[in-house]
Amino acid sequence: MEVDDDGIMMPLPRARHEYLLREVELRGSVRSAEVAAHLGVSEVTVRRDIIELERAGRLGRVHGGAIALGGARGPQAANALVGLVVPSTATHFPQVVRGMEALAPSLRVRLVLGVSHYRPDVEVAQVDRLVALGVQGLVVAPTMRDRTPAELSDWLRSIPVPVVLVERRMDATSRLHELDVARTDHAHGAVLAVEHLYGLGHRRIALAVYDRTPTARHVREGFATAVGRLGLDPGPDVSLSKGEDDPDRLAAELGELLDRCLATGTRAVLAHTDDHAARLVEAALDHGLSVPDDLAVVAYDDENADLAVVPLTSVTPPRRELGREALRMLVDRVADGVDGNDRSRPPRHVDLLPRLTVRASCGASG
């Protein structure tokens, strides 16, 4: 033990350093106030310890505490702790996370991930946990189901740190519109697909959409815009089920779509998602059709489109770029040094445009 300036006994520096490093290793971060209370020392003492350990390259100093450096080298690896809450790590969002991870070291940011599994209650708990951990900002892809826009707005605006929404398009009349957002222009992606098929000579195009996603309505909007602009004849329009829980139901829906295409002379389909498009191609082959000679298929989304039995031409969202842009926006907000409810700076809505990746399923050369 050593004696501080007030004559109070306190743990030796080595013991304090060992405690700090152990807590950072276990929890990923520590807060100076909590360490000071646990060890019975002043926050000034803890801050001095953190500065010393940062100079030694053992941890990263952030506002109010310290964070682990992870696999990065050197004491300059991190100076901010940022939370990320996404609904799933199975589809779409893994690449968004990878984009943020790739940029984080250059911004001296450490990321902490939470997954909501499309459950609002879990989402709220994840955000509360990250705020308690000491994150200085949050990137959130909020769950839109089972809550009204007003409820979602009230909750997001109550979060005491800056928030950037990712891959969500909010109603312009809603208070949600006042939050920073980075998103893909999915309507533009659907326009790209229709224009591409039109350029290949198709004048009637079917639409098949898995509607239980936030992306679906924007795909429909873009499709309708392109069809109207180009003066195309109406093609079959079907809503698809997920398929994982009831594959027979999805098979029946795809069979009905193919029958309607044959009956109307429709020889092109835009299918959302790429998993549904891949199953559509398999169903077409089972019906004795050739893809793309009898039926051209363009997928919306590009998770595994190149692995389909006929590699799928796909609308490719800029997921990694989206993650990087969302993190840049949040770091700018954090750098402002204001709390999450500050509205003094105008909100920023950034739309990134998807591209069309041409493969074999549409009959055009890449």
mmCIF file of C-alpha atoms in Angstrom:
data_model
loop_
_atom_site.group_PDB
_atom_site.id
_atom_site.type_symbol
_atom_site.label_atom_id
_atom_site.label_comp_id
_atom_site.label_asym_id
_atom_site.label_seq_id
_atom_site.Cartn_x
_atom_site.Cartn_y
_atom_site.Cartn_z
ATOM 1 C CA MET A 1 0.000 0.000 0.000
ATOM 2 C CA GLU A 2 1.042 3.620 -0.484
ATOM 3 C CA VAL A 3 -0.193 6.878 1.039
ATOM 4 C CA ASP A 4 -1.800 9.590 -1.097
ATOM 5 C CA ASP A 5 -1.479 13.350 -0.574
ATOM 6 C CA ASP A 6 -4.231 13.280 2.058
ATOM 7 C CA GLY A 7 -2.532 10.551 4.067
ATOM 8 C CA ILE A 8 -4.985 7.808 2.938
ATOM 9 C CA MET A 9 -3.686 4.314 2.277
ATOM 10 C CA MET A 10 -4.321 3.063 -1.268
ATOM 11 C CA PRO A 11 -3.213 0.132 -3.465
ATOM 12 C CA LEU A 12 0.266 0.340 -5.005
ATOM 13 C CA PRO A 13 0.464 1.457 -8.644
ATOM 14 C CA ARG A 14 1.357 -2.057 -9.801
ATOM 15 C CA ALA A 15 -1.764 -3.502 -8.163
ATOM 16 C CA ARG A 16 -3.947 -0.767 -9.679
ATOM 17 C CA HIS A 17 -2.433 -1.371 -13.114
ATOM 18 C CA GLU A 18 -3.019 -5.103 -12.869
ATOM 19 C CA TYR A 19 -6.634 -4.509 -11.894
ATOM 20 C CA LEU A 20 -7.187 -2.078 -14.766
ATOM 21 C CA LEU A 21 -5.679 -4.442 -17.340
ATOM 22 C CA ARG A 22 -7.632 -7.421 -16.010
ATOM 23 C CA GLU A 23 -10.946 -5.517 -16.152
ATOM 24 C CA VAL A 24 -10.239 -4.224 -19.653
ATOM 25 C CA GLU A 25 -9.394 -7.736 -20.808
ATOM 26 C CA LEU A 26 -12.568 -9.180 -19.301
ATOM 27 C CA ARG A 27 -15.033 -6.403 -20.165
ATOM 28 C CA GLY A 28 -13.449 -4.641 -23.126
ATOM 29 C CA SER A 29 -13.579 -1.292 -21.328
ATOM 30 C CA VAL A 30 -13.620 0.325 -17.877
ATOM 31 C CA ARG A 31 -14.892 3.587 -16.475
ATOM 32 C CA SER A 32 -12.599 5.653 -14.285
ATOM 33 C CA ALA A 33 -15.309 6.422 -11.735
ATOM 34 C CA GLU A 34 -16.145 2.742 -11.225
ATOM 35 C CA VAL A 35 -12.482 1.762 -10.840
ATOM 36 C CA ALA A 36 -11.899 4.579 -8.386
ATOM 37 C CA ALA A 37 -14.886 3.514 -6.278
ATOM 38 C CA HIS A 38 -13.830 -0.143 -6.323
ATOM 39 C CA LEU A 39 -10.213 0.552 -5.352
ATOM 40 C CA GLY A 40 -11.004 3.372 -2.932
ATOM 41 C CA VAL A 41 -8.844 5.923 -4.744
ATOM 42 C CA SER A 42 -9.528 9.209 -6.503
ATOM 43 C CA GLU A 43 -10.517 9.415 -10.164
ATOM 44 C CA VAL A 44 -7.427 11.570 -10.699
ATOM 45 C CA THR A 45 -5.266 8.652 -9.577
ATOM 46 C CA VAL A 46 -7.062 6.274 -11.933
ATOM 47 C CA ARG A 47 -6.711 8.697 -14.841
ATOM 48 C CA ARG A 48 -2.970 8.950 -14.180
ATOM 49 C CA ASP A 49 -2.749 5.146 -14.184
ATOM 50 C CA ILE A 50 -4.638 4.959 -17.475
ATOM 51 C CA ILE A 51 -2.346 7.555 -19.073
ATOM 52 C CA GLU A 52 0.696 5.581 -17.951
ATOM 53 C CA LEU A 53 -0.706 2.314 -19.319
ATOM 54 C CA GLU A 54 -1.666 3.988 -22.590
ATOM 55 C CA ARG A 55 1.896 5.279 -23.026
ATOM 56 C CA ALA A 56 3.078 1.724 -22.501
ATOM 57 C CA GLY A 57 0.720 0.501 -25.219
ATOM 58 C CA ARG A 58 -1.337 -1.662 -22.838
ATOM 59 C CA LEU A 59 -4.773 -0.053 -23.341
ATOM 60 C CA GLY A 60 -6.508 2.846 -25.059
ATOM 61 C CA ARG A 61 -7.613 5.972 -23.201
ATOM 62 C CA VAL A 62 -11.126 7.299 -23.937
ATOM 63 C CA HIS A 63 -13.329 9.935 -22.374
ATOM 64 C CA GLY A 64 -14.275 8.685 -18.915
ATOM 65 C CA GLY A 65 -12.143 5.539 -18.906
ATOM 66 C CA ALA A 66 -10.185 3.098 -21.038
ATOM 67 C CA ILE A 67 -10.745 0.395 -23.647
ATOM 68 C CA ALA A 68 -8.894 -2.684 -24.842
ATOM 69 C CA LEU A 69 -6.678 -2.326 -27.879
ATOM 70 C CA GLY A 70 -7.675 -5.715 -29.294
ATOM 71 C CA GLY A 71 -5.368 -6.928 -32.035
ATOM 72 C CA ALA A 72 -4.141 -3.450 -32.942
ATOM 73 C CA ARG A 73 -0.574 -2.421 -32.188
ATOM 74 C CA GLY A 74 0.519 0.597 -30.273
ATOM 75 C CA PRO A 75 -1.164 2.996 -27.860
ATOM 76 C CA GLN A 76 -2.762 5.013 -30.691
ATOM 77 C CA ALA A 77 -5.118 2.174 -31.672
ATOM 78 C CA ALA A 78 -8.271 3.592 -30.092
ATOM 79 C CA ASN A 79 -9.617 6.715 -28.460
ATOM 80 C CA ALA A 80 -13.377 6.137 -28.729
ATOM 81 C CA LEU A 81 -15.747 3.302 -27.904
ATOM 82 C CA VAL A 82 -18.625 2.941 -30.372
ATOM 83 C CA GLY A 83 -21.618 0.625 -30.160
ATOM 84 C CA LEU A 84 -23.266 -1.078 -33.123
ATOM 85 C CA VAL A 85 -26.694 -2.740 -32.890
ATOM 86 C CA VAL A 86 -27.983 -4.702 -35.888
ATOM 87 C CA PRO A 87 -30.957 -7.051 -36.241
ATOM 88 C CA SER A 88 -29.000 -9.978 -37.662
ATOM 89 C CA THR A 89 -25.501 -11.249 -38.347
ATOM 90 C CA ALA A 90 -26.766 -13.817 -40.853
ATOM 91 C CA THR A 91 -27.706 -11.668 -43.861
ATOM 92 C CA HIS A 92 -27.007 -8.190 -45.210
ATOM 93 C CA PHE A 93 -25.452 -6.695 -42.068
ATOM 94 C CA PRO A 94 -22.236 -8.763 -41.756
ATOM 95 C CA GLN A 95 -20.685 -6.777 -44.602
ATOM 96 C CA VAL A 96 -21.859 -3.521 -43.031
ATOM 97 C CA VAL A 97 -20.028 -4.548 -39.850
ATOM 98 C CA ARG A 98 -16.922 -5.535 -41.851
ATOM 99 C CA GLY A 99 -16.884 -2.086 -43.429
ATOM 100 C CA MET A 100 -16.979 -0.423 -40.032
ATOM 101 C CA GLU A 101 -14.262 -2.740 -38.740
ATOM 102 C CA ALA A 102 -12.005 -1.901 -41.678
ATOM 103 C CA LEU A 103 -12.283 1.842 -41.032
ATOM 104 C CA ALA A 104 -12.225 1.758 -37.216
ATOM 105 C CA PRO A 105 -8.423 1.599 -36.717
ATOM 106 C CA SER A 106 -7.785 4.701 -38.829
ATOM 107 C CA LEU A 107 -10.394 6.595 -36.778
ATOM 108 C CA ARG A 108 -8.982 5.181 -33.530
ATOM 109 C CA VAL A 109 -12.313 3.564 -32.705
ATOM 110 C CA ARG A 110 -13.103 0.322 -30.933
ATOM 111 C CA LEU A 111 -16.429 -1.290 -31.898
ATOM 112 C CA VAL A 112 -18.748 -3.279 -29.645
ATOM 113 C CA LEU A 113 -21.494 -5.277 -31.373
ATOM 114 C CA GLY A 114 -25.015 -6.101 -30.174
ATOM 115 C CA VAL A 115 -27.613 -8.150 -32.080
ATOM 116 C CA SER A 116 -31.367 -7.627 -31.634
ATOM 117 C CA HIS A 117 -32.694 -10.644 -33.615
ATOM 118 C CA TYR A 118 -35.493 -8.348 -34.858
ATOM 119 C CA ARG A 119 -36.904 -8.032 -31.318
ATOM 120 C CA PRO A 120 -37.537 -4.505 -30.005
ATOM 121 C CA ASP A 121 -37.154 -5.573 -26.372
ATOM 122 C CA VAL A 122 -33.768 -7.155 -27.063
ATOM 123 C CA GLU A 123 -32.757 -4.091 -29.053
ATOM 124 C CA VAL A 124 -33.538 -1.763 -26.164
ATOM 125 C CA ALA A 125 -31.628 -4.019 -23.755
ATOM 126 C CA GLN A 126 -28.600 -4.097 -26.070
ATOM 127 C CA VAL A 127 -28.539 -0.319 -26.345
ATOM 128 C CA ASP A 128 -28.897 0.089 -22.569
ATOM 129 C CA ARG A 129 -26.034 -2.349 -22.045
ATOM 130 C CA LEU A 130 -23.767 -0.498 -24.468
ATOM 131 C CA VAL A 131 -24.577 2.885 -22.953
ATOM 132 C CA ALA A 132 -23.792 1.491 -19.484
ATOM 133 C CA LEU A 133 -20.524 0.166 -20.882
ATOM 134 C CA GLY A 134 -19.570 3.710 -21.780
ATOM 135 C CA VAL A 135 -19.968 3.931 -25.564
ATOM 136 C CA GLN A 136 -19.707 7.467 -26.871
ATOM 137 C CA GLY A 137 -22.028 6.878 -29.812
ATOM 138 C CA LEU A 138 -24.209 4.257 -31.456
ATOM 139 C CA VAL A 139 -24.891 3.040 -34.979
ATOM 140 C CA VAL A 140 -28.295 1.336 -34.950
ATOM 141 C CA ALA A 141 -30.351 -0.518 -37.567
ATOM 142 C CA PRO A 142 -33.606 -0.398 -35.599
ATOM 143 C CA THR A 143 -36.280 -3.058 -35.751
ATOM 144 C CA MET A 144 -39.337 -1.581 -37.431
ATOM 145 C CA ARG A 145 -41.821 -4.302 -36.457
ATOM 146 C CA ASP A 146 -44.166 -4.172 -33.471
ATOM 147 C CA ARG A 147 -43.658 -0.478 -32.714
ATOM 148 C CA THR A 148 -45.117 2.727 -34.075
ATOM 149 C CA PRO A 149 -42.940 5.460 -35.606
ATOM 150 C CA ALA A 150 -43.713 7.632 -32.571
ATOM 151 C CA GLU A 151 -42.586 4.910 -30.165
ATOM 152 C CA LEU A 152 -39.410 4.314 -32.140
ATOM 153 C CA SER A 153 -38.709 8.042 -32.353
ATOM 154 C CA ASP A 154 -39.233 8.623 -28.623
ATOM 155 C CA TRP A 155 -36.883 5.775 -27.757
ATOM 156 C CA LEU A 156 -34.106 6.700 -30.191
ATOM 157 C CA ARG A 157 -34.232 10.351 -29.160
ATOM 158 C CA SER A 158 -33.986 9.368 -25.488
ATOM 159 C CA ILE A 159 -30.605 7.666 -25.965
ATOM 160 C CA PRO A 160 -28.065 9.913 -24.208
ATOM 161 C CA VAL A 161 -25.289 9.550 -26.820
ATOM 162 C CA PRO A 162 -25.221 10.451 -30.537
ATOM 163 C CA VAL A 163 -27.036 7.954 -32.782
ATOM 164 C CA VAL A 164 -26.686 7.263 -36.503
ATOM 165 C CA LEU A 165 -29.284 5.037 -38.128
ATOM 166 C CA VAL A 166 -28.110 2.625 -40.795
ATOM 167 C CA GLU A 167 -30.077 1.096 -43.677
ATOM 168 C CA ARG A 168 -33.395 2.576 -42.637
ATOM 169 C CA ARG A 169 -35.512 5.080 -44.568
ATOM 170 C CA MET A 170 -37.807 7.121 -42.343
ATOM 171 C CA ASP A 171 -40.997 9.008 -43.131
ATOM 172 C CA ALA A 172 -40.174 12.639 -43.911
ATOM 173 C CA THR A 173 -43.010 13.802 -41.654
ATOM 174 C CA SER A 174 -41.701 11.844 -38.681
ATOM 175 C CA ARG A 175 -39.364 13.092 -35.984
ATOM 176 C CA LEU A 176 -37.194 10.132 -36.976
ATOM 177 C CA HIS A 177 -36.261 12.237 -39.983
ATOM 178 C CA GLU A 178 -34.270 14.468 -37.615
ATOM 179 C CA LEU A 179 -31.717 11.725 -36.956
ATOM 180 C CA ASP A 180 -28.587 11.088 -39.011
ATOM 181 C CA VAL A 181 -29.067 8.203 -41.448
ATOM 182 C CA ALA A 182 -26.795 6.281 -43.827
ATOM 183 C CA ARG A 183 -28.707 4.017 -46.189
ATOM 184 C CA THR A 184 -28.805 2.301 -49.557
ATOM 185 C CA ASP A 185 -31.087 3.755 -52.225
ATOM 186 C CA HIS A 186 -32.908 0.480 -52.827
ATOM 187 C CA ALA A 187 -35.485 2.077 -55.122
ATOM 188 C CA HIS A 188 -32.637 3.076 -57.426
ATOM 189 C CA GLY A 189 -31.416 -0.519 -57.348
ATOM 190 C CA ALA A 190 -34.772 -1.767 -58.620
ATOM 191 C CA VAL A 191 -34.711 0.860 -61.371
ATOM 192 C CA LEU A 192 -31.279 -0.416 -62.454
ATOM 193 C CA ALA A 193 -32.628 -3.964 -62.695
ATOM 194 C CA VAL A 194 -35.691 -3.033 -64.741
ATOM 195 C CA GLU A 195 -33.723 -0.786 -67.079
ATOM 196 C CA HIS A 196 -31.204 -3.581 -67.645
ATOM 197 C CA LEU A 197 -33.907 -6.087 -68.554
ATOM 198 C CA TYR A 198 -35.573 -3.484 -70.771
ATOM 199 C CA GLY A 199 -32.276 -3.008 -72.558
ATOM 200 C CA LEU A 200 -32.209 -6.743 -73.256
ATOM 201 C CA GLY A 201 -35.554 -6.457 -75.033
ATOM 202 C CA HIS A 202 -38.037 -7.381 -72.305
ATOM 203 C CA ARG A 203 -41.286 -5.411 -72.344
ATOM 204 C CA ARG A 204 -43.128 -7.282 -69.592
ATOM 205 C CA ILE A 205 -41.289 -8.013 -66.333
ATOM 206 C CA ALA A 206 -42.553 -9.916 -63.293
ATOM 207 C CA LEU A 207 -41.834 -8.881 -59.717
ATOM 208 C CA ALA A 208 -41.432 -11.340 -56.834
ATOM 209 C CA VAL A 209 -40.719 -9.839 -53.411
ATOM 210 C CA TYR A 210 -40.121 -11.178 -49.917
ATOM 211 C CA ASP A 211 -42.187 -8.446 -48.304
ATOM 212 C CA ARG A 212 -41.256 -9.025 -44.666
ATOM 213 C CA THR A 213 -38.132 -6.866 -44.888
ATOM 214 C CA PRO A 214 -37.595 -3.092 -44.613
ATOM 215 C CA THR A 215 -36.050 -3.190 -48.107
ATOM 216 C CA ALA A 216 -39.109 -4.669 -49.836
ATOM 217 C CA ARG A 217 -41.280 -1.567 -50.135
ATOM 218 C CA HIS A 218 -38.431 0.423 -51.665
ATOM 219 C CA VAL A 219 -37.815 -2.319 -54.221
ATOM 220 C CA ARG A 220 -41.503 -2.140 -55.111
ATOM 221 C CA GLU A 221 -41.386 1.653 -55.373
ATOM 222 C CA GLY A 222 -38.366 1.584 -57.674
ATOM 223 C CA PHE A 223 -39.881 -1.169 -59.808
ATOM 224 C CA ALA A 224 -43.137 0.774 -60.249
ATOM 225 C CA THR A 225 -41.226 3.938 -61.115
ATOM 226 C CA ALA A 226 -39.168 2.190 -63.797
ATOM 227 C CA VAL A 227 -42.133 0.309 -65.285
ATOM 228 C CA GLY A 228 -44.134 3.531 -65.538
ATOM 229 C CA ARG A 229 -41.256 5.543 -66.960
ATOM 230 C CA LEU A 230 -40.501 2.924 -69.634
ATOM 231 C CA GLY A 231 -44.166 2.260 -70.452
ATOM 232 C CA LEU A 232 -43.932 -1.485 -69.828
ATOM 233 C CA ASP A 233 -46.887 -3.851 -69.807
ATOM 234 C CA PRO A 234 -47.895 -5.092 -66.335
ATOM 235 C CA GLY A 235 -46.295 -8.411 -65.415
ATOM 236 C CA PRO A 236 -47.135 -10.865 -62.618
ATOM 237 C CA ASP A 237 -46.561 -9.517 -59.114
ATOM 238 C CA VAL A 238 -46.276 -11.951 -56.186
ATOM 239 C CA SER A 239 -45.365 -11.735 -52.525
ATOM 240 C CA LEU A 240 -43.077 -14.534 -51.388
ATOM 241 C CA SER A 241 -42.783 -16.174 -47.984
ATOM 242 C CA LYS A 242 -39.456 -16.672 -46.257
ATOM 243 C CA GLY A 243 -39.215 -20.322 -47.177
ATOM 244 C CA GLU A 244 -37.025 -21.572 -44.344
ATOM 245 C CA ASP A 245 -39.936 -22.393 -42.046
ATOM 246 C CA ASP A 246 -42.217 -23.737 -44.782
ATOM 247 C CA PRO A 247 -40.291 -24.649 -47.964
ATOM 248 C CA ASP A 248 -43.352 -26.309 -49.506
ATOM 249 C CA ARG A 249 -45.252 -23.018 -49.309
ATOM 250 C CA LEU A 250 -42.448 -21.134 -51.057
ATOM 251 C CA ALA A 251 -42.207 -23.864 -53.702
ATOM 252 C CA ALA A 252 -45.931 -23.470 -54.402
ATOM 253 C CA GLU A 253 -45.585 -19.670 -54.640
ATOM 254 C CA LEU A 254 -42.709 -19.984 -57.098
ATOM 255 C CA GLY A 255 -44.656 -22.538 -59.128
ATOM 256 C CA GLU A 256 -47.605 -20.160 -59.318
ATOM 257 C CA LEU A 257 -45.280 -17.343 -60.418
ATOM 258 C CA LEU A 258 -43.861 -19.484 -63.230
ATOM 259 C CA ASP A 259 -47.358 -20.501 -64.380
ATOM 260 C CA ARG A 260 -48.424 -16.855 -64.497
ATOM 261 C CA CYS A 261 -45.284 -15.898 -66.411
ATOM 262 C CA LEU A 262 -45.943 -18.616 -68.999
ATOM 263 C CA ALA A 263 -49.610 -17.610 -69.299
ATOM 264 C CA THR A 264 -48.799 -13.930 -69.875
ATOM 265 C CA GLY A 265 -45.707 -14.367 -72.021
ATOM 266 C CA THR A 266 -43.510 -12.835 -69.342
ATOM 267 C CA ARG A 267 -39.897 -13.877 -69.825
ATOM 268 C CA ALA A 268 -38.111 -11.804 -67.175
ATOM 269 C CA VAL A 269 -38.348 -11.564 -63.379
ATOM 270 C CA LEU A 270 -36.875 -9.294 -60.729
ATOM 271 C CA ALA A 271 -36.780 -11.394 -57.558
ATOM 272 C CA HIS A 272 -36.043 -10.194 -54.035
ATOM 273 C CA THR A 273 -33.998 -11.655 -52.320
ATOM 274 C CA ASP A 274 -31.105 -13.435 -54.049
ATOM 275 C CA ASP A 275 -31.979 -16.571 -52.052
ATOM 276 C CA HIS A 276 -35.514 -16.443 -53.465
ATOM 277 C CA ALA A 277 -34.120 -15.784 -56.938
ATOM 278 C CA ALA A 278 -31.861 -18.831 -56.664
ATOM 279 C CA ARG A 279 -34.844 -20.984 -55.697
ATOM 280 C CA LEU A 280 -36.811 -19.498 -58.584
ATOM 281 C CA VAL A 281 -34.089 -20.574 -61.009
ATOM 282 C CA GLU A 282 -34.166 -24.109 -59.586
ATOM 283 C CA ALA A 283 -37.953 -24.199 -59.907
ATOM 284 C CA ALA A 284 -37.736 -22.971 -63.508
ATOM 285 C CA LEU A 285 -35.253 -25.699 -64.380
ATOM 286 C CA ASP A 286 -37.550 -28.265 -62.747
ATOM 287 C CA HIS A 287 -40.351 -26.955 -65.004
ATOM 288 C CA GLY A 288 -38.202 -27.657 -68.037
ATOM 289 C CA LEU A 289 -37.369 -24.000 -68.658
ATOM 290 C CA SER A 290 -33.944 -22.713 -69.570
ATOM 291 C CA VAL A 291 -32.409 -19.784 -67.680
ATOM 292 C CA PRO A 292 -31.822 -17.296 -69.236
ATOM 293 C CA ASP A 293 -33.133 -18.417 -72.660
ATOM 294 C CA ASP A 294 -36.730 -19.010 -71.530
ATOM 295 C CA LEU A 295 -36.658 -16.874 -68.405
ATOM 296 C CA ALA A 296 -34.249 -14.086 -67.487
ATOM 297 C CA VAL A 297 -33.787 -13.550 -63.753
ATOM 298 C CA VAL A 298 -32.283 -10.606 -61.890
ATOM 299 C CA ALA A 299 -31.904 -10.895 -58.124
ATOM 300 C CA TYR A 300 -32.207 -8.067 -55.656
ATOM 301 C CA ASP A 301 -29.350 -8.505 -53.157
ATOM 302 C CA ASP A 302 -26.043 -10.191 -53.655
ATOM 303 C CA GLU A 303 -25.278 -12.328 -50.618
ATOM 304 C CA ASN A 304 -24.702 -15.622 -52.436
ATOM 305 C CA ALA A 305 -25.960 -14.825 -55.936
ATOM 306 C CA ASP A 306 -22.778 -16.009 -57.630
ATOM 307 C CA LEU A 307 -23.238 -19.470 -56.064
ATOM 308 C CA ALA A 308 -26.662 -20.153 -57.617
ATOM 309 C CA VAL A 309 -26.956 -23.049 -60.077
ATOM 310 C CA VAL A 310 -27.079 -20.354 -62.757
ATOM 311 C CA PRO A 311 -25.015 -17.424 -61.401
ATOM 312 C CA LEU A 312 -27.416 -14.576 -60.777
ATOM 313 C CA THR A 313 -27.258 -11.086 -62.174
ATOM 314 C CA SER A 314 -27.873 -9.060 -59.034
ATOM 315 C CA VAL A 315 -28.427 -5.629 -57.608
ATOM 316 C CA THR A 316 -25.447 -5.291 -55.271
ATOM 317 C CA PRO A 317 -25.935 -2.960 -52.276
ATOM 318 C CA PRO A 318 -22.774 -1.133 -51.128
ATOM 319 C CA ARG A 319 -22.726 -2.761 -47.699
ATOM 320 C CA ARG A 320 -19.093 -2.214 -46.745
ATOM 321 C CA GLU A 321 -19.180 1.366 -47.978
ATOM 322 C CA LEU A 322 -22.379 1.874 -45.987
ATOM 323 C CA GLY A 323 -20.706 0.709 -42.794
ATOM 324 C CA ARG A 324 -17.775 3.019 -43.349
ATOM 325 C CA GLU A 325 -20.012 5.996 -44.060
ATOM 326 C CA ALA A 326 -22.161 5.394 -40.967
ATOM 327 C CA LEU A 327 -19.059 5.215 -38.765
ATOM 328 C CA ARG A 328 -17.638 8.429 -40.247
ATOM 329 C CA MET A 329 -20.928 10.214 -39.568
ATOM 330 C CA LEU A 330 -21.018 9.004 -35.981
ATOM 331 C CA VAL A 331 -17.402 9.925 -35.253
ATOM 332 C CA ASP A 332 -18.151 13.426 -36.550
ATOM 333 C CA ARG A 333 -21.100 13.657 -34.160
ATOM 334 C CA VAL A 334 -19.017 12.392 -31.247
ATOM 335 C CA ALA A 335 -16.305 14.919 -32.083
ATOM 336 C CA ASP A 336 -18.882 17.703 -31.688
ATOM 337 C CA GLY A 337 -18.817 16.927 -27.980
ATOM 338 C CA VAL A 338 -22.572 17.121 -27.502
ATOM 339 C CA ASP A 339 -25.054 14.682 -26.063
ATOM 340 C CA GLY A 340 -27.357 12.493 -28.103
ATOM 341 C CA ASN A 341 -30.302 14.901 -27.886
ATOM 342 C CA ASP A 342 -28.522 17.891 -29.394
ATOM 343 C CA ARG A 343 -30.324 19.239 -32.464
ATOM 344 C CA SER A 344 -28.125 22.298 -33.136
ATOM 345 C CA ARG A 345 -26.569 20.787 -36.263
ATOM 346 C CA PRO A 346 -28.774 19.811 -39.217
ATOM 347 C CA PRO A 347 -29.303 16.057 -39.619
ATOM 348 C CA ARG A 348 -27.533 14.314 -42.484
ATOM 349 C CA HIS A 349 -29.203 11.717 -44.695
ATOM 350 C CA VAL A 350 -26.687 9.965 -46.934
ATOM 351 C CA ASP A 351 -27.902 7.705 -49.749
ATOM 352 C CA LEU A 352 -25.420 5.303 -51.345
ATOM 353 C CA LEU A 353 -26.301 3.860 -54.733
ATOM 354 C CA PRO A 354 -26.184 0.113 -55.416
ATOM 355 C CA ARG A 355 -24.735 -1.242 -58.630
ATOM 356 C CA LEU A 356 -25.775 -4.015 -60.996
ATOM 357 C CA THR A 357 -23.492 -7.050 -61.130
ATOM 358 C CA VAL A 358 -24.114 -8.875 -64.409
ATOM 359 C CA ARG A 359 -23.821 -12.649 -64.436
ATOM 360 C CA ALA A 360 -25.360 -15.484 -66.461
ATOM 361 C CA SER A 361 -28.996 -15.469 -65.341
ATOM 362 C CA CYS A 362 -30.168 -12.553 -67.492
ATOM 363 C CA GLY A 363 -28.563 -13.499 -70.795
ATOM 364 C CA ALA A 364 -26.186 -10.526 -71.005
ATOM 365 C CA SER A 365 -22.417 -10.745 -70.944
ATOM 366 C CA GLY A 366 -20.738 -9.395 -67.837
#
